[in-house]
Structure formats: structure tokens, C-alpha cells
mmCIF file of C-alpha atoms in Angstrom:
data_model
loop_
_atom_site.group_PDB
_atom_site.id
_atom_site.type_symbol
_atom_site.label_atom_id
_atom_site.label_comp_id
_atom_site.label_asym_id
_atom_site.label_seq_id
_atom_site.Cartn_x
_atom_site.Cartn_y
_atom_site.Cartn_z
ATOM 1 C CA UNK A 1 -27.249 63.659 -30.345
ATOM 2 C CA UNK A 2 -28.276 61.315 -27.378
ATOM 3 C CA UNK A 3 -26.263 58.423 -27.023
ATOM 4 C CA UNK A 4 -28.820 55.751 -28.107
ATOM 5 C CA UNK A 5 -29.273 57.657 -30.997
ATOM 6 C CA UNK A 6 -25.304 57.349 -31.595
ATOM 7 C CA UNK A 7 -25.679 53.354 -30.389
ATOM 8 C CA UNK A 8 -28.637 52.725 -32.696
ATOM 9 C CA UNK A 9 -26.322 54.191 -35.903
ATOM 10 C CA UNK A 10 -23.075 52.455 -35.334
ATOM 11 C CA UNK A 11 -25.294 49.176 -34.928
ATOM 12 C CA UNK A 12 -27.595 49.775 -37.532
ATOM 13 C CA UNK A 13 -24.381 50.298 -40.336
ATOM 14 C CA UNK A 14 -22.279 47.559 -38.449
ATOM 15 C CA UNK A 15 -25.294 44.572 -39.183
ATOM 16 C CA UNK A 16 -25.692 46.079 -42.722
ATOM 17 C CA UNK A 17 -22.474 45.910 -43.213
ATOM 18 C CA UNK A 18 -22.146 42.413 -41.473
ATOM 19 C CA UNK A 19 -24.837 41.138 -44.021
ATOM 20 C CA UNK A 20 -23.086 41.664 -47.025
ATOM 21 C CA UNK A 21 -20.183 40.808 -45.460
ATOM 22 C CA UNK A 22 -21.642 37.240 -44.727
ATOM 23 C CA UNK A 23 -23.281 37.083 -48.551
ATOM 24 C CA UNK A 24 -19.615 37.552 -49.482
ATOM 25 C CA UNK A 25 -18.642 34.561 -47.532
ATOM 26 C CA UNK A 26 -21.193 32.392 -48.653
ATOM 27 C CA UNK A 27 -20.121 32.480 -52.412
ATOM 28 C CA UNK A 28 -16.630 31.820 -51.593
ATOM 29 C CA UNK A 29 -17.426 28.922 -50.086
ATOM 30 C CA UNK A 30 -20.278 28.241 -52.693
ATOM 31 C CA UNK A 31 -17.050 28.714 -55.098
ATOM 32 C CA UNK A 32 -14.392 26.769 -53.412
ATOM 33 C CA UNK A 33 -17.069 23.559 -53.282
ATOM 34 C CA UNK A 34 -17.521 23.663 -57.006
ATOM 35 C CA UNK A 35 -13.586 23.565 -57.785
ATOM 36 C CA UNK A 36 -13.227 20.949 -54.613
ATOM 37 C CA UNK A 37 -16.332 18.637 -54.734
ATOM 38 C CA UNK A 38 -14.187 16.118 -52.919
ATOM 39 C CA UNK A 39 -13.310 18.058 -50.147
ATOM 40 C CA UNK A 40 -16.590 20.576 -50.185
ATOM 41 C CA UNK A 41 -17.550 19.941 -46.404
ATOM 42 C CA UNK A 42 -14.312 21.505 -45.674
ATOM 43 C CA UNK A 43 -14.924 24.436 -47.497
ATOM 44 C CA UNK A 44 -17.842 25.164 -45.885
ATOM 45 C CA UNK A 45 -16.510 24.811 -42.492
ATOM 46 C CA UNK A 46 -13.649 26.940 -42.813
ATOM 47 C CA UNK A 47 -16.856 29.896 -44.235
ATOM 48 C CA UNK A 48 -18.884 28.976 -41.196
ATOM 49 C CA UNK A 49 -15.030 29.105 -39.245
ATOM 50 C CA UNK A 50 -14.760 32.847 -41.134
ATOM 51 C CA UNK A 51 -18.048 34.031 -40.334
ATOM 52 C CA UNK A 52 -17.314 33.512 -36.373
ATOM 53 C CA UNK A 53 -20.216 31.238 -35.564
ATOM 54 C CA UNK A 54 -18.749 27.713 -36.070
ATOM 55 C CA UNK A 55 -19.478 26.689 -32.004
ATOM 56 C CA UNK A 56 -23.310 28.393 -32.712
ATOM 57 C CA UNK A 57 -23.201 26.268 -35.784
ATOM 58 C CA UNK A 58 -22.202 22.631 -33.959
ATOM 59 C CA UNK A 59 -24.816 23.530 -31.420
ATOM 60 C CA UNK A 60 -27.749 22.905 -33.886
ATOM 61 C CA UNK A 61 -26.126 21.030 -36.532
ATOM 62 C CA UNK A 62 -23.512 17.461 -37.053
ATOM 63 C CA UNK A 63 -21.664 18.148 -40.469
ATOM 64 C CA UNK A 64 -20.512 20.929 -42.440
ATOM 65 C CA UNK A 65 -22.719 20.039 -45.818
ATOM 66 C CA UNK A 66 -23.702 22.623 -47.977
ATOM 67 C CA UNK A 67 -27.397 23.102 -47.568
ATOM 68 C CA UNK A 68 -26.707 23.143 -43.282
ATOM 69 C CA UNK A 69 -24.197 25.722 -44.091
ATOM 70 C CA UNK A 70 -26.131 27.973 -46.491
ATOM 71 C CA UNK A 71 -29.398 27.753 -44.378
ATOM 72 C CA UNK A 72 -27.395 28.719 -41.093
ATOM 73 C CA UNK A 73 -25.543 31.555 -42.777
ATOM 74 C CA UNK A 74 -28.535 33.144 -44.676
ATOM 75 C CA UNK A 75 -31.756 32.235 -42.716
ATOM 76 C CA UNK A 76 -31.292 30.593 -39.271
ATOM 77 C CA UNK A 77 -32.552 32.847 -36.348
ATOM 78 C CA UNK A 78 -30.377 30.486 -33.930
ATOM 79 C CA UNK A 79 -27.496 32.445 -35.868
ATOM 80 C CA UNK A 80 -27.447 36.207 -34.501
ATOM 81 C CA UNK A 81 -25.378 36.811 -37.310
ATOM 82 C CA UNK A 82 -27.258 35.374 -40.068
ATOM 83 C CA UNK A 83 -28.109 37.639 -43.263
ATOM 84 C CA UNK A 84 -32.128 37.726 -41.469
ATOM 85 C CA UNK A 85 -30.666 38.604 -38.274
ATOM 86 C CA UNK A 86 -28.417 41.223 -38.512
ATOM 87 C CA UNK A 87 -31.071 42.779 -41.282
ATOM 88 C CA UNK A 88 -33.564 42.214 -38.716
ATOM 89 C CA UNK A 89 -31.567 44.301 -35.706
ATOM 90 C CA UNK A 90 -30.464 47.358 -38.599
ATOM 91 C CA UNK A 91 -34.074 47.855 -39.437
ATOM 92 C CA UNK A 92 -34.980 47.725 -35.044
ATOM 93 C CA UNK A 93 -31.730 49.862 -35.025
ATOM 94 C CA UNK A 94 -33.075 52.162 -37.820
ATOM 95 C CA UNK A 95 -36.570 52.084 -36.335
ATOM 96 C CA UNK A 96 -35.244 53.566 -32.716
ATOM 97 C CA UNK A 97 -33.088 56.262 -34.578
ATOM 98 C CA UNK A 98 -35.779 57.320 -37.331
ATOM 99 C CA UNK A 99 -35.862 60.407 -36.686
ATOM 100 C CA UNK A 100 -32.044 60.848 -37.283
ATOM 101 C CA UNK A 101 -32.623 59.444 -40.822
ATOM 102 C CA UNK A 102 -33.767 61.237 -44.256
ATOM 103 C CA UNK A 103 -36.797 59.701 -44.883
ATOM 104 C CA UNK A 104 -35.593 57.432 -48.469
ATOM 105 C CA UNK A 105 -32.950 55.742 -45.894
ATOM 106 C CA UNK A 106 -35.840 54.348 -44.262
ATOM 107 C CA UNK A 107 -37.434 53.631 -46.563
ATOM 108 C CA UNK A 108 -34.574 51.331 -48.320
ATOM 109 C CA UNK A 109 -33.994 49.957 -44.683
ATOM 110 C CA UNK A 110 -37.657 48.893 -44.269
ATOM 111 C CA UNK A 111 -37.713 47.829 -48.087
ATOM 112 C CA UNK A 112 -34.813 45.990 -47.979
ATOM 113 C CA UNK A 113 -35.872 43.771 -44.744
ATOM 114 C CA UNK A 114 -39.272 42.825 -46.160
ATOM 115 C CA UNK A 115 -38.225 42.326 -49.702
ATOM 116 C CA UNK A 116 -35.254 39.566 -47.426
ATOM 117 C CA UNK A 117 -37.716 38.236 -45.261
ATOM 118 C CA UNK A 118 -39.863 36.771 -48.454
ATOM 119 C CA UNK A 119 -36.706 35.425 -50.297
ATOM 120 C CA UNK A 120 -35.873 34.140 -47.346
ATOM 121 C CA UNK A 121 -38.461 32.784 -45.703
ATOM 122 C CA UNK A 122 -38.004 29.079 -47.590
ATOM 123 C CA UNK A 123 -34.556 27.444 -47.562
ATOM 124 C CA UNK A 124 -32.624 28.694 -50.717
ATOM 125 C CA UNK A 125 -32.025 25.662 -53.531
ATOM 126 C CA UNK A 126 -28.252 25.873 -54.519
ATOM 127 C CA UNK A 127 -29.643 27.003 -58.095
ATOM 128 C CA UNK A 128 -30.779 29.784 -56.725
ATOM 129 C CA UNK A 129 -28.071 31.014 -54.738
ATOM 130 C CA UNK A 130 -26.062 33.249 -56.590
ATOM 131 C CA UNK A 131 -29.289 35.292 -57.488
ATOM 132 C CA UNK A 132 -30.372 35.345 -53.855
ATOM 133 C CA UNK A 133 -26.465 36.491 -52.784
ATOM 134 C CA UNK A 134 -26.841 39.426 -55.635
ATOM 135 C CA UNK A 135 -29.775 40.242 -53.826
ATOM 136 C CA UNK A 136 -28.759 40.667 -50.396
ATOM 137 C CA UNK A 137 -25.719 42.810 -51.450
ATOM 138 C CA UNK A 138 -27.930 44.889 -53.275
ATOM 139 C CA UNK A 139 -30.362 45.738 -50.714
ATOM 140 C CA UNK A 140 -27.180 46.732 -48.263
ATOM 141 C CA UNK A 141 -25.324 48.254 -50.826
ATOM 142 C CA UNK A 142 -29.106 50.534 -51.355
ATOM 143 C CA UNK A 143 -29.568 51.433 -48.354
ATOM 144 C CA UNK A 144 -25.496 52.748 -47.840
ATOM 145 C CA UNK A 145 -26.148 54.509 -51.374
ATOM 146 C CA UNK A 146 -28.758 56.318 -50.247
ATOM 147 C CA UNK A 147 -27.492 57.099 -46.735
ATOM 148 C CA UNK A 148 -24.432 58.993 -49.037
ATOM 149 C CA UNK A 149 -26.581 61.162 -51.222
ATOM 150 C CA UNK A 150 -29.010 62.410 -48.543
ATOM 151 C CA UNK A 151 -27.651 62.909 -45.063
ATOM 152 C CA UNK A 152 -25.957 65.983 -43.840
ATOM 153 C CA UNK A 153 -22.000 65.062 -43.158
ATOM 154 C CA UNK A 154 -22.548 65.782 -39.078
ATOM 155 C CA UNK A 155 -22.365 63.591 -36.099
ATOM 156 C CA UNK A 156 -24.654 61.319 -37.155
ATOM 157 C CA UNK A 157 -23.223 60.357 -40.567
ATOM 158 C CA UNK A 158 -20.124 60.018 -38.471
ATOM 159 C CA UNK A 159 -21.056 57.422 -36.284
ATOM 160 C CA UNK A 160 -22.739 55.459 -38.732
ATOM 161 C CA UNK A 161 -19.562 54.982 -40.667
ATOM 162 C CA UNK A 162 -17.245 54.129 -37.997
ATOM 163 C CA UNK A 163 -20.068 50.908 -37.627
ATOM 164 C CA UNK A 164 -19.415 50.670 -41.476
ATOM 165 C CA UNK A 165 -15.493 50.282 -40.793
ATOM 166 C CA UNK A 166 -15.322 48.901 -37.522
ATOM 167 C CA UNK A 167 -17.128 46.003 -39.156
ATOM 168 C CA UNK A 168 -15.353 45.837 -42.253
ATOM 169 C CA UNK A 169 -12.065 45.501 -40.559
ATOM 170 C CA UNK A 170 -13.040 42.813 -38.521
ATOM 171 C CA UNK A 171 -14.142 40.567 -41.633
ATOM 172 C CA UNK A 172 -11.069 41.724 -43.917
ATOM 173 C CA UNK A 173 -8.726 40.599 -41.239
ATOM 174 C CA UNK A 174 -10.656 37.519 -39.791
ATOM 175 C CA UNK A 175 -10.617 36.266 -43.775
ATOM 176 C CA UNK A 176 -6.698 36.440 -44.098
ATOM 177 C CA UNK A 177 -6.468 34.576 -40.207
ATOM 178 C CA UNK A 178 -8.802 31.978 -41.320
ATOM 179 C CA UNK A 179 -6.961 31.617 -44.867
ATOM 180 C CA UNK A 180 -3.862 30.534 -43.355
ATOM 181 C CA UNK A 181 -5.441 28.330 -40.288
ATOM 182 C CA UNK A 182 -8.066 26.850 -41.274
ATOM 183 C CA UNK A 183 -8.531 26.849 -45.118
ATOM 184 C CA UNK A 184 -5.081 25.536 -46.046
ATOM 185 C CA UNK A 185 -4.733 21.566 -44.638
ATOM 186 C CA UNK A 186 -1.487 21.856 -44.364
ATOM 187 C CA UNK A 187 2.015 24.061 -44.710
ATOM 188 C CA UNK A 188 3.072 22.116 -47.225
ATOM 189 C CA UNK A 189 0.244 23.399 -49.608
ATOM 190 C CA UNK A 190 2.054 26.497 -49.259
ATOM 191 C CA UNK A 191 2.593 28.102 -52.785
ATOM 192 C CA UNK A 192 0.568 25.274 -54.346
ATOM 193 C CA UNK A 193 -1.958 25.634 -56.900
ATOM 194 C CA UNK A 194 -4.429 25.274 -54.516
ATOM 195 C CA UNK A 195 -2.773 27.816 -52.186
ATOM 196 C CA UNK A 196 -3.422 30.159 -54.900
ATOM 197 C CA UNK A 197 -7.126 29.233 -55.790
ATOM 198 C CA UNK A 198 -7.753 29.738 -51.965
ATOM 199 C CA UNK A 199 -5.908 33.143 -52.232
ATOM 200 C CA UNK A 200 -8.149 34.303 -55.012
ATOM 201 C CA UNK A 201 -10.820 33.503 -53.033
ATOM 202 C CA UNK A 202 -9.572 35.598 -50.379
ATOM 203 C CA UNK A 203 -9.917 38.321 -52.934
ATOM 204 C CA UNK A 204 -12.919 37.317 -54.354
ATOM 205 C CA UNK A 205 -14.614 37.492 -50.229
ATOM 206 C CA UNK A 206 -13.273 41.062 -50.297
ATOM 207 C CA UNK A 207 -14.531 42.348 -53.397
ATOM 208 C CA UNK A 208 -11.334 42.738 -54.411
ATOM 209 C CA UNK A 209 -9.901 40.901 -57.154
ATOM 210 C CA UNK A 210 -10.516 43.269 -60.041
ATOM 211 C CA UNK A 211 -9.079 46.219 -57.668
ATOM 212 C CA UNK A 212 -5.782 44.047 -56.740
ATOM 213 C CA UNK A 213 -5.810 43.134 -60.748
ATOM 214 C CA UNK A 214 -5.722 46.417 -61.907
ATOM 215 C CA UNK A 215 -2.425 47.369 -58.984
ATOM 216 C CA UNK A 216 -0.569 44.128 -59.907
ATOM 217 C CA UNK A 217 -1.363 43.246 -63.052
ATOM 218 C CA UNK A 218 -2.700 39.654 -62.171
ATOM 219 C CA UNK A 219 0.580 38.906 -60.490
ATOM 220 C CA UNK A 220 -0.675 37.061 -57.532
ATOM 221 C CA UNK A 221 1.293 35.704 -54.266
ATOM 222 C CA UNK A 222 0.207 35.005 -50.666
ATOM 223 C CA UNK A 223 2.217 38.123 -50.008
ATOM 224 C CA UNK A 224 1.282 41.137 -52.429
ATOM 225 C CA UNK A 225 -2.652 39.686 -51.606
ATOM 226 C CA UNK A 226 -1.526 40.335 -47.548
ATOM 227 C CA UNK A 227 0.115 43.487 -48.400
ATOM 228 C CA UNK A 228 -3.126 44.929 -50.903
ATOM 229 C CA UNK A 229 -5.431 43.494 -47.861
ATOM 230 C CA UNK A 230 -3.926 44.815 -45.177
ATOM 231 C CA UNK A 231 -1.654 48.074 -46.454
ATOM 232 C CA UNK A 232 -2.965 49.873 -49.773
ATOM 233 C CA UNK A 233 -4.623 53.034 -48.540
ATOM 234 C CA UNK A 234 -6.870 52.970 -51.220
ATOM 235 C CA UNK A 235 -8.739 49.882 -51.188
ATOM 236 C CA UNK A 236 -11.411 50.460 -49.160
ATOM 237 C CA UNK A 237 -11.819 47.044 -47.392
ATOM 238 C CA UNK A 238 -8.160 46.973 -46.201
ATOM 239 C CA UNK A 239 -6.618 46.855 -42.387
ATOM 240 C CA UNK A 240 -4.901 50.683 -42.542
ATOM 241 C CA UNK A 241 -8.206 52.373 -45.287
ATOM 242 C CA UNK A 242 -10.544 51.254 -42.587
ATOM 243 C CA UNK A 243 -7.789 52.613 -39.831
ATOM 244 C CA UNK A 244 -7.676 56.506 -41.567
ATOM 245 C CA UNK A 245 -11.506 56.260 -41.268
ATOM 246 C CA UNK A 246 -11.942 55.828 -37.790
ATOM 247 C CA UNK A 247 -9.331 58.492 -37.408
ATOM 248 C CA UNK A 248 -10.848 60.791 -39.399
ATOM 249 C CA UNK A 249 -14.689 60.033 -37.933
ATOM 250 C CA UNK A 250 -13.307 60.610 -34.505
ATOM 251 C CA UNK A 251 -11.790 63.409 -35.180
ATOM 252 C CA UNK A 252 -14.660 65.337 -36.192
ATOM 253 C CA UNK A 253 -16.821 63.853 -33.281
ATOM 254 C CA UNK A 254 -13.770 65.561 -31.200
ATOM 255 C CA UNK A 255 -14.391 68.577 -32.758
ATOM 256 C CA UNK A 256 -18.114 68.726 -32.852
ATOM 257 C CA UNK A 257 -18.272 68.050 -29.586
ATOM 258 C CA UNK A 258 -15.842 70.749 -28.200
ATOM 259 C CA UNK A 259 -12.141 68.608 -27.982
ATOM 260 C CA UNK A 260 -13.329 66.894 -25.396
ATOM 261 C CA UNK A 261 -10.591 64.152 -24.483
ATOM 262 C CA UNK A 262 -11.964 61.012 -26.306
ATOM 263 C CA UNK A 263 -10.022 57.565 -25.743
ATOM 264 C CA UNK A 264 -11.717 55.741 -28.986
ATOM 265 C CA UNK A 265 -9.582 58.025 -31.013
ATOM 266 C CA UNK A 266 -6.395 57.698 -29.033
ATOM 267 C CA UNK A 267 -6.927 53.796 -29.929
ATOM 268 C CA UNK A 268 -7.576 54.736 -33.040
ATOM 269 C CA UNK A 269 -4.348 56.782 -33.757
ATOM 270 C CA UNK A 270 -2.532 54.316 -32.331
ATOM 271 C CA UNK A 271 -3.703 51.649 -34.777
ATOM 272 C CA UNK A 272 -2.876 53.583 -37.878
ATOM 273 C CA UNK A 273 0.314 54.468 -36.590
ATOM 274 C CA UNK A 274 0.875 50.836 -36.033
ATOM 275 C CA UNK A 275 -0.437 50.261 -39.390
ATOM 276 C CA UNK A 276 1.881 52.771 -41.277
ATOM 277 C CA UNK A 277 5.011 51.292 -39.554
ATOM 278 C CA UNK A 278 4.432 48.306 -41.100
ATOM 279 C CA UNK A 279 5.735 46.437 -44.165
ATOM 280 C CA UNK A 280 4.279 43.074 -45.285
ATOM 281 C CA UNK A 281 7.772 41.412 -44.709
ATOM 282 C CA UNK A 282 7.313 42.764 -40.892
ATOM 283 C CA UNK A 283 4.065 41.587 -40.793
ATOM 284 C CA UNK A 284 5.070 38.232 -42.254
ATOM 285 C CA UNK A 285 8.303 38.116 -39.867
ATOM 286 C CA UNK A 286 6.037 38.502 -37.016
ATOM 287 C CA UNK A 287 3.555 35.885 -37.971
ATOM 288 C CA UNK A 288 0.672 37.057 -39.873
ATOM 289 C CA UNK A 289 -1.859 34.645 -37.709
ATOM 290 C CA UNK A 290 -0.189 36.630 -34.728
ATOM 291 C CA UNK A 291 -0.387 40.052 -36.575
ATOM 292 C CA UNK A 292 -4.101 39.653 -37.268
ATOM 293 C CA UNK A 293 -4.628 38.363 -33.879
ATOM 294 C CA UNK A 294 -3.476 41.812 -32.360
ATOM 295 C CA UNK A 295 -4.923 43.645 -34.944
ATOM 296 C CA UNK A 296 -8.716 41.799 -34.074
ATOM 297 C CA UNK A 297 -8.139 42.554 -29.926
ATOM 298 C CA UNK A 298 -7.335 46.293 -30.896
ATOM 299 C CA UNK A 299 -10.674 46.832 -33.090
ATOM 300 C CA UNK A 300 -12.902 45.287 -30.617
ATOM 301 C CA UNK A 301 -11.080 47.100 -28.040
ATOM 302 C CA UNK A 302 -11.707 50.050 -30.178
ATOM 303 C CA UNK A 303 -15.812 49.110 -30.291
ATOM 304 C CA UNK A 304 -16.198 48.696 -26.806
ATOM 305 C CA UNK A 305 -14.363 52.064 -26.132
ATOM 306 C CA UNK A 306 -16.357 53.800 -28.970
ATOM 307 C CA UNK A 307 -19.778 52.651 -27.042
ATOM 308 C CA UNK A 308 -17.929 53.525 -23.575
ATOM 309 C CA UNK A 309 -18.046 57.340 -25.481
ATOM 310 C CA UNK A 310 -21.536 57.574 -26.201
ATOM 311 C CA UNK A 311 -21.665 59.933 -23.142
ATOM 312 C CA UNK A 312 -19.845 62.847 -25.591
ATOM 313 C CA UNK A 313 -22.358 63.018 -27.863
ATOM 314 C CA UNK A 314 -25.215 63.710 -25.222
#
């Protein structure tokens, strides 16, 4: 495989992933407005604060109101990581690399972007939001579906999930940072009933809350949410799932490619052995803003070292 092949998957899976990822974000915050109309501007800033793009965001815009927020998220081409951005990049992505693709992933690539770009293309009325969220999941959630049941399990399908994870991580663990920092206004809310709304929420970002329901039983805390988040091995959008997949995707690159010595996946072992260490009292003891802080450096160490590896797969 040549190494822009390998550069066009793992960028192609991380913006797909990144646009559901930001749909995800939007109806929290679409959420946390409706049970805090007094305080909704807030809201919105700590999803625009989430997303990574709140200095973009003041560049073009005053206030955090809903409509600024939703249009900058979803449609805004200033925003490199809006939903028609990153859509627009995995279709170039998908484009350079066709020939590494079956032909219905494509298809459900090239679908998906032109079916966006016309719901898109007008500013989306708050009535119509959670329809036009549904959407955008769908068409990402297609296009992984069909990338499953029709590619051979080789290099390729390797490096297209480790953009999957590397990308999920980031957002599972930049939602818990920006939970503690920037959602709750202050310490004292700490156990509150709106410390727990904005907790559920946290679950609700991560697709989560039925998962963590059925584990727990509906017994929620800011801890056993950390702990499902960040250290049950199988929920797939926690800190130490995504971990054992970048192991295991590295490894078979490794192998494919003749054991040649590959630094990602020393990073990568490290992490999860980091990870597996770990209890959620350790992580709390350390600080869990600190914890995630480290944990963020690591993955986008890991990125830049994955790209710095294309040369192995040439």
C-alpha cells in the first residue's frame, strides 16, 4: 500500500468519524439549552469549547446563541471541523484512495456528501434539528456499515480504523475535560442536581447512556460515568477500548509488513499499559483534568507518529 493511500484512509475514517462525533455534540448542547433556557448561551459555549474550535468560533462570531452555534458546528466552511467540512475532506480523502475501496463504500461516501450538502446548504431552523442530527449520524454510521461487510480485513481496513479510534478517543476524553472545566460554573455544583444532568449528558454525547444503564443499573455518579468512559473494555467509545484497538491495528500492520520496528505501536502499548494500571480513584487522585490532559498529548503524539510511519506500508 503506498503511503498516501494509508494517509487518505486514516483521514477519510478520522473526519467521518469527527462528523458524527460533532452531531453528537450538537444535541447535547441542543439538550442542555432546553432544561437551562436561562443559562443556554453557556451551554452552547462549553459544545463549541468541546468541539475544539471556540477561538475559530470568536473569530467570526460575538455571542454564544444558539442559531451562531448550530450554523458554525453543522454548516460553516470557516469551521474545518464543521459536519460539511470534515464530510467534504472524507469524500476528497475517499476520492484519492478509490481504488482501495469496494465499490458500495463509495458509493455511501459520495451519497452521503451530496445527500449533506442539500440539507445543509440553508441554515437549519431549531425544529428541524433533531431530524437533521439523525441524519448526519446516519450517513456516517452507512458508510462505516458498509466499509464492515465488504472490505477484506488487510492493511487497508487497518488503517482506516486506527482513524476511527484515534478520533474517537480524542472526543471521549476532550468531553469528560470539558465536563469538569468548562460546563460546571463552579466546584460547588459538585454532586448537585445539575452536576448530574450535565453528567448524563456526558453520556448522552457518547452514545452511551443505555450501555452504562444496562452495567449500573441507572446508578449514576461523576465517578462510575469516569470509570465506564474511560476503563470498561467493552464500551466501544472509552479511553482503554479505543487503546486495545490501536494495539491490535498496529500489530497486524507489524506483521504484514515483515516486524519491521514501528514506534506508533510502542506508543501505543504504552498507553494501554498506562490505561490498565489505572483505577478511577487513581485517576481521580491525580486530577482527572490532568489525567485527560496526558492522555490527549499521548494520542496526538500517537497520530503524528502513525503518519511519521506511512513509509512501512510502501
Amino acid at each position: 500500500m503506498l503511503g498516501k493511500h494509508a494517509s487518505g484512509l486514516y483521514w477519510m475514517f478520522r473526519h467521518l468519524e469527527r462528523s458524527e462525533n460533532t452531531a453528537r455534540l450538537v444535541e447535547a448542547g441542543f439538550r442542555l439549552a432546553l432544561t437551562r433556557a436561562a443559562d443556554g448561551d453557556a451551554e452552547w459555549e462549553s459544545i463549541v469549547a468541546t468541539a475544539g474550535c471556540r477561538d475559530a468560533y470568536l473569530t467570526h462570531n460575538d455571542g454564544f446563541d444558539s442559531a451562531s452555534v448550530i450554523d458554525f458546528l453543522l454548516r460553516s466552511r470557516d469551521n474545518p471541523s464543521s459536519v460539511m467540512s470534515v464530510f467534504d475532506a472524507a469524500r476528497s480523502n475517499a476520492r484519492m484512495v478509490r481504488t482501495a475501496l469496494t465499490r458500495e463504500v463509495w458509493e455511501s461516501v459520495n451519497e452521503g456528501w451530496m445527500t449533506l450538502r442539500s440539507r445543509l446548504a440553508k441554515p437549519v431552523k431549531q425544529g428541524d434539528l433533531p431530524e437533521v442530527l439523525s441524519l448526519i449520524r446516519h450517513q456516517s454510521g452507512l458508510v462505516r456499515g458498509l466499509y464492515h461487510g465488504t472490505m477484506l480485513r488487510n492493511d487497508i481496513f487497518s488503517y482506516a480504523r486506527l482513524g476511527t479510534f484515534l478520533e474517537r478517543a480524542d472526543n471521549t476524553a476532550r468531553i469528560l475535560d470539558v465536563k469538569y472545566y468548562v460546563l460546571l460554573p463552579s466546584t460547588s455544583f459538585v454532586g448537585s442536581s445539575l452536576d448530574n444532568v450535565q453528567w448524563d449528558m456526558v453520556l448522552r454525547c457518547a452514545s452511551a447512556e443505555r450501555a452504562f444503564n444496562w452495567l449500573h443499573g441507572g446508578e449514576a455518579s461523576p465517578s462510575s460515568i469516569a470509570e465506564f468512559l474511560i476503563l470498561e473494555p467493552e464500551m466501544p467509545r472509552s479511553l482503554i477500548y479505543c487503546s486495545d484497538k490501536f494495539v491490535r491495528n498496529l500489530r497486524y500492520l507489524k506483521d504484514a509488513y515483515g516486524g519491521a520496528h514501528m514506534p506508533s505501536l510502542d506508543i501505543a502499548l504504552d498507553l494501554r499499559q498506562g490505561l490498565r494500571s489505572q483505577s478511577i480513584d487513581q485517576v481521580f487522585k491525580t486530577g482527572l483534568h490532568e489525567y485527560l490532559t496526558e492522555f490527549l498529548a499521548t494520542i496526538n503524539s500517537l497520530g503524528r507518529q502513525i503518519e511519521t510511519d506511512y513509509r512501512f506500508y510502501e
